[in-house]
Each structure stands twice: as structure tokens, then as C-alpha cells.
Coordinates of C-alpha atoms in Angstrom, one line a residue:
M288 CA 37.8 9.7 -135.3
R289 CA 38.1 5.9 -135.7
I290 CA 40.4 5.6 -132.7
L291 CA 38.3 7.2 -130.7
N292 CA 34.4 5.6 -131.8
S293 CA 36.4 2.3 -130.4
L294 CA 36.7 2.8 -127.3
W295 CA 32.8 3.0 -126.3
R296 CA 30.3 0.1 -127.9
N297 CA 27.2 2.0 -128.3
R298 CA 25.9 5.4 -127.2
Y299 CA 25.4 5.1 -123.6
E300 CA 29.3 4.6 -123.2
K301 CA 29.8 7.2 -125.7
E302 CA 27.4 9.4 -123.6
S303 CA 28.9 8.6 -120.1
F304 CA 32.7 8.8 -121.9
I305 CA 31.9 12.2 -122.7
K306 CA 30.6 13.6 -119.3
S307 CA 32.4 11.6 -117.7
F308 CA 36.0 13.5 -119.4
L309 CA 34.2 16.9 -119.6
L310 CA 33.5 16.8 -115.9
F311 CA 36.9 16.1 -114.8
F312 CA 38.9 17.9 -117.1
L313 CA 36.8 20.6 -117.0
S314 CA 36.4 21.3 -112.9
I315 CA 40.5 20.7 -113.0
F316 CA 41.6 22.9 -116.0
L317 CA 39.4 26.0 -114.2
L318 CA 41.0 24.7 -111.2
I319 CA 44.6 25.3 -112.7
S320 CA 43.5 28.6 -114.8
V321 CA 42.1 30.1 -112.0
V322 CA 45.1 29.2 -109.6
F323 CA 47.5 30.4 -112.1
L324 CA 45.4 33.8 -112.9
F325 CA 46.3 34.7 -109.5
Y326 CA 49.6 34.0 -109.5
A327 CA 50.3 36.4 -112.8
Q328 CA 48.3 38.9 -111.3
N329 CA 50.5 38.9 -107.6
L330 CA 53.5 39.2 -110.0
K331 CA 51.9 42.0 -111.8
Q332 CA 51.2 43.5 -108.1
E333 CA 55.3 42.8 -107.6
K334 CA 56.8 43.8 -110.9
L335 CA 55.0 47.4 -110.2
Y336 CA 55.8 48.0 -106.5
S337 CA 59.2 47.1 -108.0
L338 CA 59.3 49.3 -110.1
F339 CA 57.6 52.2 -108.0
L340 CA 60.4 51.7 -105.8
E341 CA 63.2 52.1 -108.5
M342 CA 61.4 55.3 -109.5
K343 CA 61.5 56.8 -105.7
N344 CA 65.2 55.6 -105.4
Y345 CA 65.8 57.5 -108.8
S346 CA 64.1 60.4 -107.8
L347 CA 66.6 60.8 -105.3
S348 CA 70.4 60.8 -107.7
L349 CA 68.5 61.1 -111.2
K350 CA 71.6 59.0 -112.2
G351 CA 70.8 56.3 -114.9
K352 CA 69.2 55.5 -118.2
K353 CA 66.3 53.9 -117.2
F354 CA 63.7 56.3 -116.4
E355 CA 62.3 58.8 -119.4
T356 CA 61.9 62.4 -117.3
E357 CA 60.1 65.3 -118.4
L358 CA 58.9 69.1 -116.4
V359 CA 55.1 69.3 -116.4
S360 CA 52.8 71.9 -114.6
G361 CA 49.5 71.5 -112.8
K362 CA 48.4 72.5 -109.6
K363 CA 46.8 69.4 -108.4
S364 CA 48.8 66.3 -108.9
R365 CA 49.3 62.9 -106.9
V366 CA 53.1 62.8 -105.9
Y367 CA 55.1 59.9 -105.1
E368 CA 51.9 57.1 -106.8
L369 CA 52.3 55.5 -109.6
L370 CA 49.7 55.6 -112.3
E371 CA 49.4 55.3 -115.4
D372 CA 48.4 56.5 -119.0
G373 CA 48.6 55.5 -122.3
K374 CA 52.1 54.6 -123.2
Y375 CA 53.5 54.7 -119.7
Y376 CA 53.9 54.1 -116.0
Y377 CA 55.4 57.4 -114.3
I378 CA 55.1 58.6 -111.1
D379 CA 55.8 63.1 -110.0
V380 CA 58.0 64.3 -108.1
P381 CA 57.4 68.0 -105.8
I382 CA 60.4 69.9 -107.0
P383 CA 61.8 71.9 -103.9
F384 CA 60.9 75.5 -104.0
V385 CA 59.2 75.5 -107.1
K386 CA 55.4 75.9 -107.0
D387 CA 52.8 74.0 -109.7
E388 CA 55.7 71.9 -111.3
F389 CA 56.8 68.5 -110.6
L390 CA 59.4 66.2 -112.4
R391 CA 57.6 63.1 -114.2
I392 CA 59.3 59.8 -114.2
Q393 CA 58.5 57.3 -116.1
Y394 CA 58.7 54.6 -117.8
P395 CA 57.1 52.6 -121.0
K396 CA 54.6 50.5 -120.4
Q397 CA 55.7 48.6 -123.4
K398 CA 58.9 47.8 -122.1
F399 CA 57.4 47.0 -118.4
L400 CA 54.7 43.9 -120.5
S401 CA 57.6 42.9 -122.1
D402 CA 59.1 42.1 -118.9
F403 CA 56.3 40.9 -116.9
Y404 CA 55.7 38.2 -120.0
S405 CA 59.6 37.0 -119.9
S406 CA 59.0 36.3 -115.7
L407 CA 55.7 35.2 -116.5
K408 CA 56.9 32.1 -118.9
P409 CA 58.6 29.4 -117.2
A410 CA 54.6 29.2 -114.6
F411 CA 53.0 29.6 -118.0
Y412 CA 54.6 26.7 -119.8
F413 CA 54.0 25.0 -116.7
Y414 CA 50.4 25.7 -116.8
L415 CA 50.7 24.7 -120.4
L416 CA 52.1 20.3 -118.9
S417 CA 49.4 20.8 -116.1
V418 CA 46.7 21.2 -118.5
F419 CA 47.8 18.5 -120.8
F420 CA 48.3 16.1 -118.1
T421 CA 45.3 16.7 -116.8
L422 CA 44.2 15.9 -119.7
I423 CA 45.6 12.8 -120.0
F424 CA 44.5 11.8 -116.6
S425 CA 40.6 13.1 -117.8
F426 CA 41.1 10.3 -120.7
G427 CA 42.1 7.9 -118.6
F428 CA 39.7 8.7 -116.0
S429 CA 36.8 8.4 -118.2
I430 CA 38.3 5.0 -119.8
Y431 CA 37.9 3.0 -116.0
S432 CA 34.7 4.8 -115.3
L433 CA 33.7 2.9 -117.9
S434 CA 34.1 -0.5 -116.6
P435 CA 30.9 -0.6 -114.4
L436 CA 28.7 0.2 -117.0
R437 CA 29.9 -2.1 -119.1
K438 CA 29.8 -4.8 -116.8
A439 CA 26.2 -4.1 -115.9
Y440 CA 26.0 -4.8 -119.6
R441 CA 27.2 -7.7 -119.4
L442 CA 25.1 -8.9 -116.5
L443 CA 22.2 -8.0 -118.4
D444 CA 23.4 -9.8 -121.5
E445 CA 24.2 -12.6 -119.8
A446 CA 20.9 -13.0 -118.1
I447 CA 18.8 -12.5 -120.6
K448 CA 20.9 -14.9 -122.8
D449 CA 20.1 -17.6 -119.8
I450 CA 16.1 -16.3 -120.0
I451 CA 16.2 -17.6 -123.7
H452 CA 18.0 -20.5 -122.5
D453 CA 15.4 -21.0 -120.0
I454 CA 12.5 -20.4 -121.7
N455 CA 13.2 -21.8 -125.2
T456 CA 11.6 -25.3 -124.3
P457 CA 8.4 -24.3 -122.5
V458 CA 7.6 -21.4 -125.3
T459 CA 8.3 -23.8 -128.0
T460 CA 5.5 -26.1 -126.0
I461 CA 3.6 -23.0 -125.8
L462 CA 3.3 -22.5 -129.0
I463 CA 2.3 -26.4 -130.7
N464 CA -0.4 -26.2 -128.1
G465 CA -1.7 -23.3 -129.0
K466 CA -1.7 -24.1 -133.1
I467 CA -3.6 -27.7 -131.8
L468 CA -6.2 -25.6 -129.7
S469 CA -5.9 -23.5 -132.8
M470 CA -7.1 -26.0 -135.1
K471 CA -9.7 -27.6 -132.2
Y472 CA -11.2 -25.2 -131.5
K473 CA -11.7 -23.1 -134.8
D474 CA -14.6 -20.2 -133.9
D475 CA -13.6 -20.0 -130.2
E476 CA -13.2 -16.9 -129.4
D477 CA -11.4 -17.9 -125.8
V478 CA -9.3 -20.0 -127.8
K479 CA -8.1 -17.4 -130.6
S480 CA -7.3 -14.9 -127.7
I481 CA -5.2 -17.4 -126.0
V482 CA -3.1 -17.7 -129.5
L483 CA -3.0 -14.1 -130.5
A484 CA -1.4 -14.1 -126.9
I485 CA 0.8 -16.6 -127.9
K486 CA 2.1 -15.4 -131.0
Q487 CA 3.2 -11.8 -129.3
L488 CA 5.1 -13.9 -126.3
S489 CA 6.7 -15.5 -129.4
S490 CA 7.8 -12.3 -131.2
I491 CA 9.2 -11.4 -127.6
Y492 CA 11.3 -14.1 -127.3
N493 CA 12.3 -14.1 -131.1
N494 CA 13.2 -10.1 -130.6
L495 CA 15.1 -11.0 -127.4
R496 CA 17.2 -14.5 -129.2
Y497 CA 17.8 -12.4 -132.6
L498 CA 19.6 -9.0 -130.1
L499 CA 21.8 -11.4 -128.6
K500 CA 22.9 -13.8 -131.4
E501 CA 24.6 -14.5 -135.0
T502 CA 21.9 -16.2 -136.8
E503 CA 22.6 -17.8 -140.2
K504 CA 21.2 -16.6 -143.5
N505 CA 19.1 -19.2 -146.0
L506 CA 18.5 -16.3 -148.8
Q507 CA 16.3 -17.1 -150.8
D508 CA 13.9 -15.0 -153.3
V509 CA 11.1 -13.1 -151.0
N510 CA 7.4 -11.5 -151.7
L511 CA 7.4 -8.5 -149.3
K512 CA 3.5 -8.5 -149.7
N513 CA 2.9 -11.4 -148.7
I514 CA 4.5 -10.3 -145.3
V515 CA 3.0 -7.7 -144.4
Q516 CA -0.2 -8.8 -145.2
S517 CA 0.3 -11.9 -142.8
E518 CA 1.4 -9.5 -140.2
I519 CA -1.5 -7.0 -140.8
N520 CA -4.3 -8.7 -140.8
F521 CA -2.5 -10.3 -137.1
L522 CA -1.7 -6.4 -135.3
K523 CA -5.0 -5.8 -136.3
K524 CA -7.0 -7.8 -134.2
I525 CA -4.6 -6.6 -131.8
H526 CA -5.7 -2.7 -132.4
P527 CA -9.0 -2.7 -133.9
D528 CA -9.1 0.6 -133.2
I529 CA -6.3 1.8 -135.6
K530 CA -7.4 2.7 -138.9
V531 CA -5.0 0.8 -142.2
N532 CA -4.4 2.4 -145.3
T533 CA -2.4 0.1 -148.1
K534 CA -0.7 0.7 -151.1
L535 CA 1.1 -2.4 -152.1
K536 CA 2.9 -3.9 -154.6
D537 CA 5.0 -7.1 -155.5
K538 CA 8.0 -7.3 -154.7
I539 CA 10.5 -9.7 -154.5
V540 CA 13.8 -9.6 -153.0
K541 CA 16.7 -11.0 -152.0
A542 CA 16.6 -12.0 -147.7
D543 CA 16.5 -15.1 -145.1
R544 CA 12.5 -15.5 -145.1
T545 CA 13.2 -14.8 -141.2
V546 CA 14.7 -12.3 -140.9
A547 CA 12.0 -10.4 -143.7
E548 CA 9.3 -11.4 -141.1
R549 CA 10.9 -10.0 -138.0
I550 CA 12.0 -6.6 -139.3
I551 CA 8.9 -6.4 -141.0
L552 CA 6.9 -7.2 -138.0
N553 CA 9.1 -5.2 -135.8
L554 CA 8.0 -2.2 -138.5
L555 CA 4.3 -3.1 -137.6
S556 CA 4.4 -3.2 -133.9
N557 CA 5.8 0.0 -133.7
A558 CA 3.7 1.6 -136.1
F559 CA 0.5 -0.3 -134.3
K560 CA 1.7 -0.2 -130.2
H561 CA 3.4 3.7 -130.8
N562 CA 0.1 4.9 -132.1
I563 CA -2.6 7.5 -130.2
K564 CA -6.0 6.8 -129.8
N565 CA -8.4 5.9 -132.7
G566 CA -5.0 6.6 -135.3
Y567 CA -3.9 5.4 -138.4
V568 CA -1.2 3.1 -140.2
Y569 CA 0.3 3.5 -143.6
I570 CA 1.5 0.9 -145.4
E571 CA 2.4 1.5 -148.7
I572 CA 5.7 -1.5 -150.8
N573 CA 6.9 -0.4 -154.6
D574 CA 10.2 0.1 -154.9
K575 CA 10.7 0.8 -150.6
L576 CA 8.7 -0.6 -148.0
V577 CA 7.1 2.6 -146.1
I578 CA 5.1 2.5 -143.7
K579 CA 3.7 5.4 -141.4
N580 CA 1.4 6.1 -138.0
S581 CA 0.1 8.9 -136.2
S582 CA 2.3 8.8 -133.1
P583 CA 2.4 10.7 -129.8
E584 CA 5.3 13.2 -130.0
I585 CA 9.1 12.1 -130.2
K586 CA 11.6 14.1 -127.9
N587 CA 15.2 11.6 -129.2
I588 CA 14.5 10.1 -132.2
N589 CA 17.3 9.4 -133.0
R590 CA 17.7 7.9 -129.4
L591 CA 15.4 5.2 -130.8
F592 CA 18.1 2.8 -132.2
D593 CA 19.7 2.5 -128.9
R594 CA 18.8 -0.4 -127.0
Y595 CA 16.3 -0.6 -124.2
Y596 CA 15.8 2.7 -124.8
R597 CA 12.1 3.4 -125.0
E598 CA 9.7 7.1 -125.4
S599 CA 7.4 5.2 -123.0
D600 CA 6.2 2.3 -120.5
R601 CA 5.1 -0.1 -123.6
G602 CA 7.5 -2.0 -124.8
V603 CA 11.4 -2.7 -123.7
G604 CA 12.8 -0.7 -126.0
I605 CA 15.0 -3.0 -128.5
G606 CA 11.9 -3.4 -131.4
L607 CA 13.7 -0.5 -134.0
T608 CA 17.6 -1.9 -132.6
I609 CA 16.2 -5.4 -133.6
V610 CA 15.2 -3.8 -137.1
K611 CA 18.9 -1.5 -137.6
K612 CA 20.9 -4.5 -137.3
L613 CA 19.2 -7.2 -139.3
C614 CA 18.6 -4.3 -141.9
S615 CA 22.2 -4.1 -141.4
E616 CA 22.9 -7.7 -142.3
M617 CA 20.2 -7.9 -145.3
G618 CA 22.9 -4.8 -146.3
W619 CA 19.3 -2.5 -146.4
D620 CA 19.0 1.1 -145.8
L621 CA 16.9 2.0 -142.9
N622 CA 15.3 5.8 -142.3
I623 CA 13.2 6.8 -139.5
T624 CA 11.5 10.5 -139.4
Y625 CA 9.1 12.1 -137.5
R626 CA 7.2 15.7 -138.6
K627 CA 3.6 16.9 -136.6
G628 CA 2.4 14.2 -135.2
E629 CA 3.5 11.5 -137.6
F630 CA 6.5 8.6 -137.7
T631 CA 7.6 7.5 -140.9
A632 CA 10.1 4.0 -141.4
E633 CA 11.8 3.9 -145.0
I634 CA 13.5 0.8 -146.3
T635 CA 15.8 1.5 -148.8
F636 CA 16.0 -2.8 -150.7

């Protein structure tokens, strides 16, 4: 299983591999099986016809011990036809000058089937060998079919890296000027809107940066309550229609502060963004961090951690991917559930 898992790098490659393998293998397997069944059926018919001819020849001389014979009576009998009952294949032969009695020549079914299977055995071995090589060929073909997908992912990652590199200086400049504006015009609503937009842009930029590269961690004591309160104040300004309830206790953890902020911001942003009209968000901190929110129906909750997967047209589908990645780096356990219109994200430290 570990060897198989090493063949693909993400869920999309795994799905592509499985679908390609099953499609290719099953198509050829069905074709080979149909050909084998036709061959087996034709071989059986040939064997039965050969048996019939032997019985007819035997009826002329009655020499040999291959067949069993008995007298049967009956006014109506299908003569010179190969028939069968539970134990025998047989033909009825009329007896000259004798009315309503026939000579039945019969051959045990068990012996016939034994002979038939012996004759079929080489073809069956060839069939098994063909299936085995089809299995190997399908496996190799499926591995090869991953190449275009991997190339597309590589190009996408390279494009994102180039974008991150190119917008690094402009984003930094915008952030600095935004802070200057907010200090100079504290009460200007337009300036506040600009600053919020700048923070959102900065959040997207940092998500992309965390997604594509490892960052050096500076572990320190971090109070998660302070981070949650700060991020809630920021998000409530963007989503004023969402009702927020909290039950927060001081929780000190050993973590990189920037990473902890990124995890909490992404989870809270997800809770606010993927909500319903006049919905709610509930945040609780005790031994765990629990974030609950009203949510539209989630069809594939197991895919929410997949990169670029989205269930709506909002966002780019990397928020929870980054949360999972960073939680793993911090040694935290992340669990998500959806039940009856409520989405829950829970982190155990």
C-alpha cells in the first residue's frame, strides 16, 4: 500500500490513476473474457458434435466399452438426436422390426465435462496469462497518463511562484502606505475600506507563499485568545451581517506566531466567507480551538483539504489546504465535520 501511495502526490493524481487503470484494464479484460467464453462455447459444441458422431457409429457395430446401452420403451422418441438428462448425454436408436422400443446409447456427463475441461485447460492458461499482462500494461499506461496532469500542476506552481515573486515588492509597498494612510486619516471611512482591502490582499499573498514553500519556524509562547479576538474584529468589519458568539479562555501554546495567526485567520475567514445570509459563527477556546458556523450544504467534505477544490465560486480553494499543512508542521490535529447545516473545525493541540 505504501508503494502504491508513493506513485501519486495528491488526491487528483490518485483519482486520475484509478480511473485510467480501471477504464483501460476493464475494457481489455472484458474483451479477452468475451473471446475466451466464445472459444469455450465453440469448443464444447465441437466436442458434443464429435460425441454424437461417435454414438451414431457405435450404433452400427455396438463394439467397444466407451458407451453404456439400455433398452427404453415409448411410442414417441426423438431418434438420432443428442439429448441429455441429469447424468448422461444420449441418443435413441430405433431397433429394426421392433415397435415402441429403442436402444439408448449414453455417455456420462461427468466424463464428458472432464474431457472438455482438459481440452480447455491450455486456452484457460493463455487467458490467465493475457489478463496478467493486461494488468501490468494497464498499470504502466495509468502511470504514464499521470504525466500531463503532473506537468500542468508543475506549470501552475511555477506560475504562482513567479506571481509571488513579482508582487512581493508591490504588496509590501501597498501595506506600508496603507498603514500610513490609516494613521493619517483615522476616521475616514474610505481609508478604512482601503485598509481592509489591503489586508485581504495581504492575506491572499501570504496564503500563496505558505502554500508553495516551507518557512523557518520561530517557536514561542503564543496566546491563541489574543489572535482570535484580533482576527474577529477584522472579519466582522468585512462581514457585518454575521452574528458572532465566543467562549474564549486564555490558551498558551508553543508555536510560531505567524503560523498560528495564519491558521486561525484562514479558519475564521472560511467560517465567515462560506456562510449563509444572516448566519452565525461560534468560536470556543479551552483545551481545543473549536470554530462552528452556519453553512450551505457541503457535498464532498473529504475533498475540502484538496488544493484548488471549491464548492462555490468564492475563494481559490487553498485556505483549508494551507491550514492542514501548517497544522501538520506544528504537530496539531485538525478535524472538520458537517452536520445539518453546521460546519465545524476543531484543532487539538
